[in-house]
């Protein structure tokens, strides 16, 4: 296990390095940020001064080398727009995105798994058929449109829930979060629901498929032949088996929840990393874009690692050190 | 001797879109205390469905349409689920065919054994655990404490089937239904498993129904043999009688196709044709299209006849063939 984790961390380091090359050079192809920051009537000397100030006068490979040198020391460059370290900006916006992503994950699990379980156990029930039809909608409707409809219905028409912002935040373990106040929870509900809709559908389908498969297995019939109660068969024998694919997929999808939050955050004006990224792209704030992407890569690598470890805990047949590098 | 189980006129049918499959169609037999009955037949003859009917584990679209299953005197055919649940694994337990599939891959052996006890009896976990450990020791599993902590994939096929046998005997049932328990195992392991099962039935006085397609397996194990074909028992009697003097042409064919030391190097006998389509059974005797002795009379289903100590469904008993 320890060997496995160390090996995976080394792989992660390599992946992050590779990504840094792609991201850094990729971002440098798009647009010229200098003209975003100098006034339109600036003369040539002003422009050149700005270029020097941003470090853009040096050759690209030298810029990259400086970036790497900084990155090794935990400095991903300063934002062109705010003049602050990009990393600090992102970390400042991260709790908002994480609480949104975690809330969405929570919703998809507490809504998706029970619905999937029910429709898997009673596939011919009209409710199950309704749930399955709903999950198709959840998969196919575009997130931004659903977000707008949610705002229209719950915020504009009914006026039940607020449509923008985080609301009041309070501190839990030193982290400012909306989840600590009632007003914050009211604010987070709509965006979290919007973000989780796709994952709820995914959880429903995964759980249902798993339950239907497991119920036909010999070990279920055998458990019945032992006189084991139906609830124990469902919640111990079946659930433990279907949690393997569900945890794997939902875990891996957590990364995409953070990624997808870009759309949801934009619609609900949620002050998270996604909104920061969109603003940074529009303003060609290269260091922020690069830093965001680097952190996302790190996130994905870490999530994959956690999922692998969880997987080995859930499925006794999996032994991590057996896997090749 | 008292009968633990008396099955009479049992019919289990499956109502599929293509038609009604009469998987079990009028089966009568009884099993006495401590007796081992071999239920022999080809795939699809209804022998497994008979076993599942007894413990009430017939799933949609199948159901028991007729007949009585008297277990210790009470008819349990169509009994409420709660009654059946208290009998399953407790008074009647079952051993399945493939130990790879029947043990849950993600639960430890101790979990899967203890639940069989705790489902029927409230007791401290420690006590249940000790009973499981002793049961594993009884079926010849070395260092049972360690095996209890293992997951199924860490055990060999034979070891897993021993675990199933241990589970079957855990609650000292009156009857065990063993559904092809040795089919998935290789021959040496098969012999050990049969030995363990036989030893335990003798020790505990448990009755057993051993379902198999292999006459050679039950020949040495069973007290009585019932041969099933297309949902009906075609011949039933004491093991020695059936093996030495088979009466039904189907039994004769089955015995002829078992390799023995005497027919080494020769071509084995083969019953012609295929098992019948259960949706379109032949008129009269279901075996008649494959039978070399079929006559006009076979167009009418043969009734059960008592021939000596045996029950037979055939117009053409083959005693002379067996005498060869």
XYZ file of C-alpha atoms in Angstrom:
649
model
C 0.000 0.000 0.000
C 2.711 2.510 0.990
C 4.730 1.530 -2.060
C 1.635 1.956 -4.166
C 0.974 5.448 -2.813
C 4.578 6.534 -3.293
C 4.638 5.211 -6.835
C 1.397 6.966 -7.610
C 2.684 10.244 -6.180
C 5.725 10.002 -8.428
C 3.458 9.422 -11.409
C 1.404 12.384 -10.283
C 4.501 14.554 -10.232
C 5.266 13.553 -13.808
C 1.698 14.218 -14.947
C 1.716 17.650 -13.308
C 5.018 18.495 -14.988
C 3.719 17.423 -18.401
C 0.570 19.449 -17.901
C 2.593 22.500 -16.946
C 4.350 22.378 -20.329
C 1.100 22.023 -22.268
C -0.751 24.632 -20.243
C 2.013 27.206 -20.156
C 2.777 27.135 -23.876
C -0.878 26.717 -24.799
C -1.951 29.798 -22.886
C 0.878 31.828 -24.385
C -0.465 31.281 -27.886
C -3.806 32.906 -27.112
C -3.975 36.709 -27.412
C -1.641 39.387 -26.184
C -2.435 40.439 -22.646
C -0.401 43.627 -22.821
C -3.061 45.538 -24.719
C -5.585 44.681 -22.026
C -3.565 46.528 -19.429
C -2.209 49.642 -21.078
C -4.464 52.558 -21.831
C -5.427 52.877 -25.511
C -3.528 56.137 -25.879
C -0.272 54.848 -24.389
C 2.834 55.383 -26.479
C 5.387 52.793 -27.525
C 7.613 53.419 -24.499
C 4.704 52.782 -22.100
C 3.808 49.567 -23.886
C 7.378 48.319 -23.750
C 7.589 49.191 -20.094
C 4.426 47.164 -19.465
C 5.835 44.232 -21.433
C 8.978 44.308 -19.318
C 7.004 44.653 -16.117
C 4.947 41.518 -16.949
C 8.133 39.666 -17.931
C 6.887 39.122 -21.468
C 10.022 40.532 -23.110
C 11.969 37.376 -22.443
C 11.928 34.337 -24.757
C 9.099 31.900 -24.023
C 11.389 29.086 -22.847
C 12.985 31.474 -20.361
C 9.537 32.529 -19.141
C 8.679 28.883 -18.678
C 11.901 28.226 -16.808
C 11.202 31.138 -14.474
C 7.667 29.835 -13.988
C 8.998 26.370 -13.075
C 11.507 27.866 -10.698
C 8.742 29.837 -9.007
C 6.389 26.852 -9.007
C 8.975 24.729 -7.218
C 8.889 27.339 -4.468
C 5.111 27.474 -4.426
C 4.833 30.638 -6.468
C 2.723 30.301 -9.622
C 3.214 33.889 -10.730
C 1.369 37.122 -10.019
C -1.990 37.966 -11.538
C -1.673 40.589 -14.287
C -4.957 42.126 -13.188
C -4.796 42.096 -9.421
C -1.041 42.138 -8.956
C -1.449 39.466 -6.287
C -0.008 35.939 -6.355
C -2.280 33.779 -8.573
C -2.132 30.909 -6.104
C -3.410 33.122 -3.317
C -6.304 34.303 -5.494
C -7.292 30.743 -6.323
C -6.986 29.493 -2.769
C -9.119 32.423 -1.720
C -11.884 31.313 -4.108
C -11.452 27.599 -3.532
C -13.647 27.091 -0.441
C -16.667 28.462 -2.310
C -16.168 26.011 -5.170
C -15.399 23.081 -2.893
C -18.467 23.615 -0.752
C -20.538 23.793 -3.912
C -18.987 20.612 -5.297
C -19.331 18.749 -2.000
C -22.944 19.838 -1.644
C -23.638 18.661 -5.189
C -21.924 15.321 -4.477
C -23.919 14.971 -1.281
C -27.187 15.659 -3.117
C -26.376 13.206 -5.891
C -25.647 10.464 -3.354
C -28.616 10.995 -1.036
C -31.035 11.444 -3.943
C -29.489 9.227 -6.592
C -28.674 6.047 -4.677
C -32.070 5.552 -2.951
C -33.937 6.273 -6.194
C -31.658 3.902 -8.094
C -32.094 1.250 -5.431
C -35.863 1.533 -5.577
C -36.059 1.418 -9.355
C -33.642 -1.501 -9.404
C -35.692 -3.500 -6.925
C -39.048 -2.696 -8.514
C -38.290 -2.154 -12.203
C -41.937 -2.462 -13.250
C -43.263 0.040 -10.730
C -44.610 3.236 -12.382
C -42.522 5.309 -9.962
C -39.379 3.520 -11.173
C -40.292 4.193 -14.766
C -40.809 7.860 -13.888
C -37.427 7.975 -12.176
C -35.730 6.434 -15.192
C -37.417 8.897 -17.566
C -36.337 11.722 -15.254
C -32.759 10.499 -15.279
C -32.717 10.721 -19.074
C -33.739 14.382 -18.755
C -31.046 14.867 -16.130
C -28.477 13.538 -18.555
C -29.592 15.434 -21.617
C -30.678 18.876 -20.467
C -27.834 21.411 -20.651
C -26.672 22.633 -17.245
C -26.866 26.342 -18.073
C -30.472 26.060 -19.273
C -31.576 24.084 -16.218
C -29.828 26.678 -14.064
C -31.753 29.494 -15.701
C -35.026 27.569 -15.331
C -34.315 26.943 -11.637
C -33.734 30.643 -11.105
C -36.872 31.476 -13.061
C -39.007 29.064 -11.050
C -37.672 29.196 -7.500
C -36.209 32.694 -7.374
C -38.348 34.742 -9.744
C -41.787 33.081 -9.840
C -42.035 31.518 -6.394
C -39.507 33.723 -4.660
C -38.519 30.893 -2.304
C -34.796 30.933 -2.753
C -32.197 33.569 -3.627
C -30.589 33.289 -7.052
C -27.134 34.809 -6.680
C -24.193 34.907 -4.330
C -23.121 32.886 -1.328
C -25.204 34.607 1.336
C -23.919 34.790 4.865
C -20.889 32.702 5.640
C -19.543 31.614 8.966
C -16.390 29.873 9.997
C -16.102 26.143 10.591
C -12.596 24.941 11.442
C -11.273 28.276 10.226
C -12.879 27.948 6.790
C -15.502 30.449 5.713
C -18.483 28.481 4.436
C -22.077 29.059 3.468
C -23.015 25.712 4.941
C -22.654 27.131 8.432
C -25.569 29.561 8.194
C -29.206 29.103 7.257
C -28.989 31.996 4.808
C -25.911 30.364 3.241
C -27.701 27.046 2.859
C -30.613 28.814 1.183
C -28.117 30.357 -1.215
C -26.232 27.182 -2.001
C -29.268 24.986 -2.590
C -30.111 26.028 -6.149
C -26.574 26.035 -7.557
C -25.778 22.728 -5.829
C -28.943 21.161 -7.230
C -28.131 22.493 -10.673
C -24.615 21.134 -10.517
C -25.707 17.762 -9.138
C -28.498 17.046 -11.639
C -26.203 15.180 -14.013
C -24.607 13.234 -11.166
C -27.965 12.339 -9.637
C -28.917 10.775 -12.966
C -25.598 8.989 -13.096
C -25.999 7.653 -9.555
C -29.550 6.476 -10.317
C -28.477 4.598 -13.426
C -25.386 3.065 -11.862
C -27.222 1.948 -8.742
C -30.157 0.573 -10.666
C -27.975 -1.399 -13.065
C -25.926 -2.710 -10.145
C -28.970 -3.746 -8.130
C -30.604 -5.491 -11.059
C -27.431 -7.406 -11.776
C -26.740 -8.297 -8.160
C -30.297 -9.447 -7.426
C -29.971 -12.133 -10.082
C -26.717 -13.443 -8.684
C -26.415 -16.801 -6.972
C -25.159 -15.243 -3.768
C -28.486 -13.466 -3.338
C -30.419 -16.676 -3.875
C -28.041 -18.430 -1.513
C -28.541 -15.769 1.152
C -32.301 -16.252 0.767
C -31.825 -20.010 1.106
C -30.024 -19.336 4.387
C -33.139 -17.543 5.647
C -31.462 -14.131 5.772
C -33.929 -11.224 5.946
C -34.688 -9.253 2.813
C -33.405 -6.003 4.280
C -30.097 -7.613 5.159
C -29.816 -9.050 1.650
C -30.402 -5.627 0.121
C -28.346 -3.488 2.462
C -25.474 -5.869 3.148
C -25.172 -8.375 0.320
C -26.311 -6.229 -2.588
C -25.271 -2.761 -1.436
C -21.741 -3.784 -0.580
C -21.325 -5.140 -4.096
C -22.797 -2.198 -5.954
C -20.905 0.345 -3.868
C -17.777 -0.725 -5.753
C -18.753 0.764 -9.131
C -20.778 3.579 -7.539
C -17.925 4.846 -5.373
C -15.439 4.530 -8.206
C -17.489 6.451 -10.724
C -18.869 9.056 -8.320
C -15.393 9.640 -6.927
C -13.901 10.166 -10.348
C -16.810 12.427 -11.217
C -16.001 14.654 -8.270
C -13.240 16.201 -10.366
C -15.681 16.976 -13.121
C -18.048 18.503 -10.543
C -15.358 21.026 -9.746
C -14.718 21.514 -13.454
C -18.402 21.870 -14.375
C -18.894 24.375 -11.592
C -17.538 26.951 -14.051
C -20.947 27.035 -15.771
C -23.015 26.906 -12.599
C -20.911 29.524 -10.833
C -21.297 31.851 -13.778
C -25.083 31.517 -13.830
C -25.576 31.836 -10.091
C -22.799 34.442 -9.661
C -21.147 32.094 -7.188
C -17.786 33.610 -6.206
C -15.722 30.439 -6.711
C -12.736 29.324 -8.735
C -14.809 28.745 -11.836
C -15.951 32.334 -11.955
C -12.408 33.475 -11.288
C -11.248 31.380 -14.247
C -13.829 32.799 -16.636
C -12.890 36.330 -15.621
C -9.199 35.507 -15.984
C -9.719 34.083 -19.463
C -11.683 37.141 -20.578
C -8.940 39.433 -19.293
C -6.111 37.219 -20.602
C -4.772 36.985 -17.057
C -2.348 34.191 -17.966
C -0.837 33.409 -14.549
C -4.299 32.860 -13.032
C -5.378 30.583 -15.889
C -2.179 28.572 -15.645
C -2.365 28.340 -11.869
C -6.030 27.255 -12.002
C -5.291 24.513 -14.507
C -2.288 23.307 -12.517
C -4.371 23.074 -9.382
C -7.132 21.217 -11.237
C -4.601 18.684 -12.505
C -3.406 18.196 -8.968
C -7.009 17.739 -7.846
C -7.734 15.072 -10.430
C -4.575 13.157 -9.620
C -5.349 13.237 -5.907
C -8.995 12.225 -6.439
C -7.915 9.264 -8.555
C -5.540 8.196 -5.835
C -8.215 8.443 -3.152
C -10.662 6.487 -5.337
C -8.104 3.724 -5.878
C -7.555 3.439 -2.144
C -11.309 3.426 -1.439
C -11.754 0.799 -4.126
C -9.271 -1.500 -2.450
C -11.087 -1.075 0.845
C -14.481 -1.901 -0.690
C -13.376 -4.787 -2.872
C -11.272 -7.312 -0.976
C -10.182 -8.869 -4.266
C -8.205 -5.769 -5.198
C -4.661 -5.610 -3.897
C -3.029 -2.296 -4.677
C 0.596 -3.424 -4.678
C -0.259 -5.983 -7.360
C -0.947 -3.291 -9.906
C 1.884 -2.471 -12.275
C 3.268 1.021 -12.533
C -39.249 -44.887 9.576
C -40.779 -41.441 9.661
C -40.798 -39.333 6.556
C -39.149 -35.930 6.978
C -40.437 -34.795 3.647
C -43.345 -35.989 1.570
C -43.867 -34.431 -1.817
C -47.038 -35.373 -3.618
C -48.382 -34.263 -6.974
C -46.003 -31.299 -7.059
C -46.380 -29.122 -10.132
C -44.233 -26.038 -10.626
C -44.922 -24.187 -13.826
C -43.323 -21.145 -15.408
C -45.625 -18.768 -17.215
C -43.411 -17.269 -19.905
C -44.327 -15.191 -22.938
C -43.662 -18.182 -25.153
C -46.001 -20.406 -23.152
C -46.261 -22.424 -19.985
C -43.141 -24.394 -19.084
C -44.121 -27.351 -16.934
C -40.721 -27.659 -15.283
C -42.048 -29.918 -12.535
C -45.174 -31.772 -13.542
C -46.552 -34.142 -10.969
C -43.678 -35.294 -8.799
C -44.142 -37.636 -5.829
C -41.469 -38.796 -3.449
C -40.654 -38.939 0.190
C -37.449 -38.771 2.157
C -37.071 -40.485 5.523
C -35.055 -39.328 8.480
C -31.353 -39.874 7.864
C -31.932 -41.032 4.333
C -30.055 -39.782 1.266
C -32.110 -39.594 -1.891
C -30.392 -39.089 -5.227
C -32.421 -37.012 -7.671
C -30.942 -37.713 -11.068
C -31.663 -36.160 -14.438
C -30.293 -34.204 -17.360
C -30.148 -30.416 -17.454
C -33.660 -29.073 -17.754
C -35.334 -32.157 -16.340
C -36.719 -30.105 -13.463
C -34.584 -31.547 -10.685
C -33.244 -28.202 -9.457
C -36.692 -26.611 -9.707
C -37.986 -29.439 -7.537
C -35.368 -28.525 -4.935
C -36.163 -24.822 -5.048
C -39.899 -25.565 -4.876
C -39.384 -27.346 -1.571
C -37.836 -24.302 0.111
C -40.208 -21.909 -1.667
C -37.598 -20.103 -3.725
C -39.376 -20.101 -7.063
C -39.180 -16.671 -8.665
C -41.522 -15.046 -11.141
C -42.780 -16.088 -13.634
C -42.779 -19.490 -11.960
C -45.004 -20.775 -9.182
C -46.170 -23.953 -7.539
C -49.542 -24.595 -9.132
C -50.484 -27.852 -7.460
C -49.434 -30.431 -4.961
C -48.388 -30.741 -1.372
C -44.980 -30.508 0.264
C -45.353 -31.983 3.733
C -42.341 -31.184 5.875
C -42.470 -32.862 9.286
C -46.186 -33.242 8.675
C -46.997 -29.617 7.760
C -47.809 -28.656 4.194
C -45.390 -25.861 3.311
C -46.343 -25.525 -0.359
C -47.483 -21.936 -0.750
C -46.895 -21.191 2.958
C -46.469 -17.503 3.876
C -43.017 -16.049 3.283
C -42.404 -15.587 7.010
C -42.945 -19.292 7.687
C -40.697 -20.279 4.806
C -38.010 -17.854 5.922
C -37.933 -19.443 9.358
C -37.540 -22.868 7.753
C -34.922 -21.929 5.158
C -31.383 -22.360 6.350
C -32.744 -23.542 9.665
C -34.810 -26.727 9.213
C -34.074 -27.165 5.494
C -30.804 -25.895 4.158
C -29.334 -25.915 0.737
C -25.955 -26.427 -0.893
C -25.580 -24.826 -4.307
C -23.711 -25.929 -7.357
C -21.016 -23.345 -7.833
C -19.200 -22.233 -4.689
C -17.533 -19.495 -6.750
C -20.874 -17.810 -7.266
C -22.788 -18.570 -4.100
C -20.495 -16.990 -1.539
C -20.700 -13.223 -1.656
C -17.317 -11.997 -2.936
C -17.173 -8.894 -0.750
C -18.176 -10.399 2.602
C -15.887 -12.351 4.876
C -16.565 -16.018 5.545
C -17.426 -15.341 9.201
C -20.033 -12.740 8.184
C -21.641 -15.147 5.757
C -21.621 -18.028 8.215
C -22.771 -16.135 11.282
C -25.721 -14.572 9.494
C -27.082 -18.057 8.833
C -27.187 -18.635 12.599
C -28.249 -15.158 13.666
C -31.120 -15.102 11.166
C -32.791 -17.857 13.167
C -31.533 -17.584 16.681
C -30.640 -14.639 18.898
C -27.291 -15.204 20.551
C -24.094 -13.306 21.351
C -21.888 -12.878 18.287
C -19.030 -14.581 20.068
C -21.094 -17.712 20.560
C -22.203 -17.742 16.914
C -18.597 -17.271 15.864
C -17.498 -20.258 17.931
C -20.192 -22.387 16.369
C -18.972 -21.396 12.916
C -15.392 -22.216 13.846
C -16.409 -25.656 15.094
C -18.478 -26.260 11.964
C -15.500 -25.487 9.754
C -13.367 -27.867 11.764
C -15.998 -30.540 11.279
C -15.815 -30.383 7.486
C -12.035 -30.753 7.569
C -10.874 -27.194 7.100
C -7.484 -26.631 8.714
C -6.974 -23.563 10.975
C -10.624 -22.514 10.892
C -10.015 -19.259 12.839
C -7.884 -18.007 10.002
C -10.315 -19.143 7.306
C -13.157 -17.341 9.046
C -11.342 -14.062 8.535
C -10.751 -14.791 4.838
C -12.730 -13.624 1.841
C -14.112 -16.244 -0.555
C -11.531 -15.521 -3.269
C -8.787 -16.480 -0.856
C -10.091 -20.045 -0.663
C -9.916 -22.802 -3.264
C -13.044 -24.184 -4.915
C -13.066 -27.313 -2.762
C -12.513 -25.256 0.372
C -15.404 -22.986 -0.549
C -17.699 -25.946 -1.061
C -16.655 -27.240 2.356
C -17.682 -23.871 3.743
C -21.086 -24.266 2.048
C -21.461 -27.697 3.598
C -20.498 -26.313 6.998
C -23.133 -23.583 6.569
C -25.733 -26.164 5.561
C -25.142 -28.139 8.759
C -24.809 -25.071 11.046
C -28.353 -25.145 12.386
C -28.605 -28.952 12.443
C -31.379 -29.045 9.859
C -33.760 -31.939 9.276
C -33.163 -31.865 5.553
C -30.425 -30.673 3.243
C -30.993 -30.137 -0.448
C -27.696 -30.387 -2.295
C -28.049 -29.049 -5.826
C -25.187 -30.510 -7.879
C -22.686 -29.629 -5.170
C -19.775 -31.421 -6.817
C -20.375 -30.570 -10.457
C -18.078 -27.540 -10.443
C -15.248 -29.373 -8.681
C -12.567 -31.676 -10.016
C -12.855 -35.380 -9.363
C -10.530 -35.795 -6.379
C -12.129 -32.882 -4.566
C -15.536 -34.272 -5.559
C -14.766 -37.504 -3.713
C -13.706 -35.615 -0.574
C -16.817 -33.468 -0.601
C -19.076 -36.495 -0.992
C -17.219 -38.152 1.866
C -17.697 -35.153 4.165
C -21.377 -34.854 3.307
C -21.964 -38.551 3.836
C -20.114 -38.553 7.161
C -22.098 -35.611 8.474
C -25.488 -36.992 7.449
C -24.649 -40.224 9.238
C -23.511 -38.361 12.361
C -26.407 -35.959 12.567
C -29.221 -38.057 11.128
C -29.994 -35.337 8.631
C -31.929 -36.371 5.555
C -30.549 -35.272 2.240
C -31.674 -34.818 -1.338
C -28.631 -34.971 -3.601
C -29.451 -33.496 -6.989
C -27.091 -34.497 -9.774
C -26.850 -35.442 -13.426
C -24.169 -37.986 -12.586
C -25.448 -41.453 -11.706
C -21.937 -42.515 -10.702
C -21.934 -39.924 -7.916
C -25.182 -41.028 -6.296
C -24.517 -44.742 -6.799
C -22.165 -44.781 -3.837
C -23.920 -42.143 -1.791
C -27.685 -42.420 -1.986
C -30.019 -44.884 -0.286
C -32.632 -44.347 -2.951
C -32.605 -42.929 -6.427
C -35.256 -41.003 -8.316
C -34.677 -40.494 -12.000
C -36.311 -37.430 -13.463
C -37.141 -36.736 -17.085
C -39.007 -33.715 -18.454
C -40.582 -32.749 -15.156
C -41.633 -36.222 -14.061
C -40.005 -38.916 -11.983
C -39.794 -41.873 -14.376
C -38.205 -44.397 -12.053
C -37.710 -44.538 -8.334
C -36.326 -47.227 -6.053
C -33.535 -48.508 -3.819
C -30.132 -47.490 -5.192
C -28.860 -51.051 -5.667
C -32.014 -52.113 -7.485
C -31.987 -49.139 -9.816
C -28.286 -49.424 -10.590
C -28.240 -53.215 -11.017
C -31.619 -53.703 -12.690
C -32.800 -50.473 -14.262
C -36.313 -50.798 -15.622
C -36.954 -47.588 -17.479
C -35.224 -47.331 -20.895
C -34.006 -43.836 -19.917
C -32.314 -45.163 -16.774
C -30.807 -47.947 -18.850
C -29.439 -45.352 -21.243
C -28.039 -43.200 -18.453
C -26.301 -46.165 -16.872
C -24.959 -47.272 -20.230
C -23.315 -43.903 -20.745
C -21.321 -44.020 -17.502
C -17.725 -45.035 -18.180
C -16.619 -47.986 -16.071
C -13.601 -50.267 -15.911
C -15.525 -52.905 -17.924
C -16.130 -50.855 -21.023
C -12.719 -49.249 -21.266
C -11.713 -48.427 -24.814
C -15.204 -49.068 -26.141
C -17.537 -46.429 -27.436
C -19.853 -45.273 -24.684
C -23.546 -45.720 -25.127
C -25.353 -42.570 -26.105
C -29.021 -41.771 -25.705
C -30.184 -40.613 -29.116
C -31.696 -37.216 -29.707
C -31.847 -34.171 -27.481
C -33.632 -33.268 -24.295
C -37.129 -32.231 -25.301
C -38.176 -28.622 -25.663
C -40.092 -27.969 -22.466
C -42.482 -25.687 -24.342
C -43.489 -28.410 -26.794
C -43.308 -31.766 -25.054
C -44.088 -34.847 -27.098
C -47.532 -36.359 -26.642
C -47.724 -39.195 -24.165
C -44.430 -40.363 -22.722
C -41.952 -37.481 -23.091
C -39.100 -39.925 -23.623
C -40.799 -41.909 -26.394
C -39.189 -40.034 -29.371
C -35.743 -41.027 -28.076
C -36.711 -44.489 -26.915
C -35.862 -47.616 -28.891
C -38.800 -49.500 -27.385
C -41.536 -46.956 -27.994
C -44.827 -48.286 -29.311
C -48.353 -47.087 -30.045
C -49.140 -47.320 -26.348
C -46.566 -44.641 -25.548
C -48.833 -41.987 -27.125
C -50.742 -42.021 -23.836
C -48.803 -40.786 -20.780
C -47.824 -43.856 -18.750
C -49.212 -43.907 -15.207
C -47.071 -44.612 -12.170
C -46.821 -48.356 -11.704
C -45.554 -50.232 -8.714
C -43.049 -52.865 -9.916
C -41.695 -54.801 -6.958
C -40.340 -52.132 -4.570
C -40.128 -49.644 -7.366
C -42.210 -46.929 -8.944
C -42.070 -46.691 -12.683
C -43.634 -44.675 -15.502
C -43.173 -46.954 -18.505
C -45.071 -49.493 -20.602
C -41.871 -51.337 -21.517
C -39.846 -52.227 -18.407
C -36.363 -53.309 -19.473
C -35.406 -55.939 -16.897
C -34.093 -58.272 -19.607
C -31.694 -55.611 -20.949
C -30.173 -55.044 -17.558
C -29.699 -58.751 -17.080
C -27.110 -58.894 -19.873
